[in-house]
Amino acid sequence: MDNETLEIAREALQKHWGFTSFREGQDAAIKSVLEKKNTMVLFPTGGGKSLCYQLPSVLFEGLTIVISPLVALMQDQVHQLNERGIAATFVNSTISSWEVEQRLVNARNGMYDLLYCAPERLETPLWEAELPRLDVDLIAIDEAHCISEWGHDFRPSYRQIRPAFESIADSVSWIALTATATPEVRADIAENLGFTDPEVISKGFERPNLKWWVTATEQKQKKILNAVKKAAPLGSGLIYGGTRRNCEELARKITNQLGVKTEAYHAGIESSNREEVQNRWIAGDLPLVVATNAFGMGIDKADCRYVIHYEMPYSLEAYYQQAGRAGRDGLESFPMLLFKPSDLAIARQRIKDSYPEKDQLQHVYDVLCDSLNLAVGAEMEKSEEVSIRALAKRSGYPARITQSALKVLNQLSIIELIEYLKPRVGIQFVASQDYIREQIQVSENQRKSLFLDTLLRQFGGEAFAAMKYLDFDYIQQKLGVSPNAVKKGLQVLQDHDQLLKFELNGEQPMVKLVDERQAKLRLRKEELEQYRNTLLEKLAYMKGYIQTENCREVYIRQYFGEQEVSPCGHCDNCLQKKKEDVQFTNSDLLAIRQALSGGGKTLGHLCRQLGWSKARIKRSLSHLIREEKVRAKTEKYFWVNNNK
């Protein structure tokens, strides 16, 4: 990128984002994209990946297509871009086919800089028909690790991205972005996308300001209260509680016992309240949130000082991404993981349970289709809300198995499953525009007239032809009434006055069949077991991180493929090693060497022979094992002869 182009890029950065300089790596990534090179960006959570395709989209004359698996996140990004004066939209299964078609026509006419879509969208006849008419300059693939079967969030539909764009693949720029990719995943991404010699821009996985910490305990609640008591004076915090019940209970206990204002965040809380909790935490008005793992996606908060995991994530990718939400401003921060031995057994069982048998998948699929009134061969026009509880009751399976089956069907690209969606309200007027205007004029109820007039202004003429959707929170704000009053008012206008039809979605998961209903799904046992086994393998690496006695940052960075990594010096293991090195003397070494000279000894034997406490023996043996002077085998310790 020559100096003139770089200056233009900086001007765009200043104009739309308000920054005068790029973060580390962003300028290199943008330069590579503008030079039409195949680009792979590996930035940690909060590293500014989105800008690497958003800024070039402003400079390119044509369209940037962004493939994203997270519907809620793409909607948030589109909203933020529009706020910055950048024309962007999305197409996914939450909007009607009529609205999808209209947005694609607008894209064809050059009305957008960016068009976000889910990968499943690329295989629809409408998309295939419109693609040749779009003037595409850049294809950006967010969460690119979803391409790889070795990734922690594999989605088969991601492997069809390159074939879907084959007709224009060589005439556009490509950029693939992820925060978490092992060497195997990177190689798989490059091969699948046809990147023969990609420009790889990586910040590496070092986070020198993070003090990685693992605490093994059977008393997690006691430990978390102590941890929050110490950490709360440092600033804002985030706890990943795992389950809804944990989130509610921990938030209540921390607030009551420590006086630290804490609130829960999970899918069971009404969406407007969830968003309020999130916004107050970002603004610094709420010091601590206890959340399920849905919290934090796409959230930009630089000054979170500590992240505590009450429950263990099942992969290092997930842990690194979530814990990495601490200290994005570069100041000292503390990611802490609480762990007890039974956590691993529970995790293994949950992974196995999360992959139902073939006949269970078929049964849940059939029950789902029946509940949606779909005959064999019928297609769905758009997503519809489903009740997990109702499906579970109808299938005869527990809710846990039913939900797992839906997630697997989603991963296999049989359905599109959308969770944690930003609530939307859809309206279609069924009376004529003139009649509705007349009702606004003649109604004696001023509040009702204002309510109807506001709806007409906001939804406009499009809502007379088809159901049109807008964000629920936006409509509530325009109407100036409570969420409940919005629902009640719409109900009256639909049932009593018969002026409109309305739909609310977002509080429950939404589902759409990717293809027409099949009489029998083509499921291979090997395919189902392969991904489950990959997750079990990732869990083993998570176990290794927890149990390692060496530097935790070294373990993480080597897992992600970095070589020649030096100990960080400030994780719990590094600090313990420094402490042991200070406390361990030459006379201790000589005593243990003499005790082990006659052969292997158990911990109890050494305690009795040397007269030391068990803690002192353990500390000394740990030091000598790291120094490769002692080895452990079947609960006995042996002196290593080649280190005499």
Short mmCIF file of N, CA, C and O in Angstrom, two decimals, residues 263 337 559 574:
data_model
loop_
_atom_site.label_atom_id
_atom_site.label_comp_id
_atom_site.label_asym_id
_atom_site.label_seq_id
_atom_site.Cartn_x
_atom_site.Cartn_y
_atom_site.Cartn_z
N GLU A 263 -25.27 -8.58 38.86
CA GLU A 263 -26.50 -9.04 38.23
C GLU A 263 -26.23 -10.22 37.31
O GLU A 263 -25.12 -10.37 36.78
N LEU A 337 -9.59 -19.51 36.80
CA LEU A 337 -10.44 -20.67 36.56
C LEU A 337 -10.55 -21.49 37.85
O LEU A 337 -9.53 -21.88 38.43
N TYR A 559 -0.04 -24.45 22.35
CA TYR A 559 -1.25 -25.09 21.81
C TYR A 559 -1.67 -24.43 20.50
O TYR A 559 -2.09 -25.11 19.56
N CYS A 574 4.29 -20.00 37.55
CA CYS A 574 5.59 -19.32 37.54
C CYS A 574 5.90 -18.70 38.90
O CYS A 574 7.03 -18.78 39.40
#
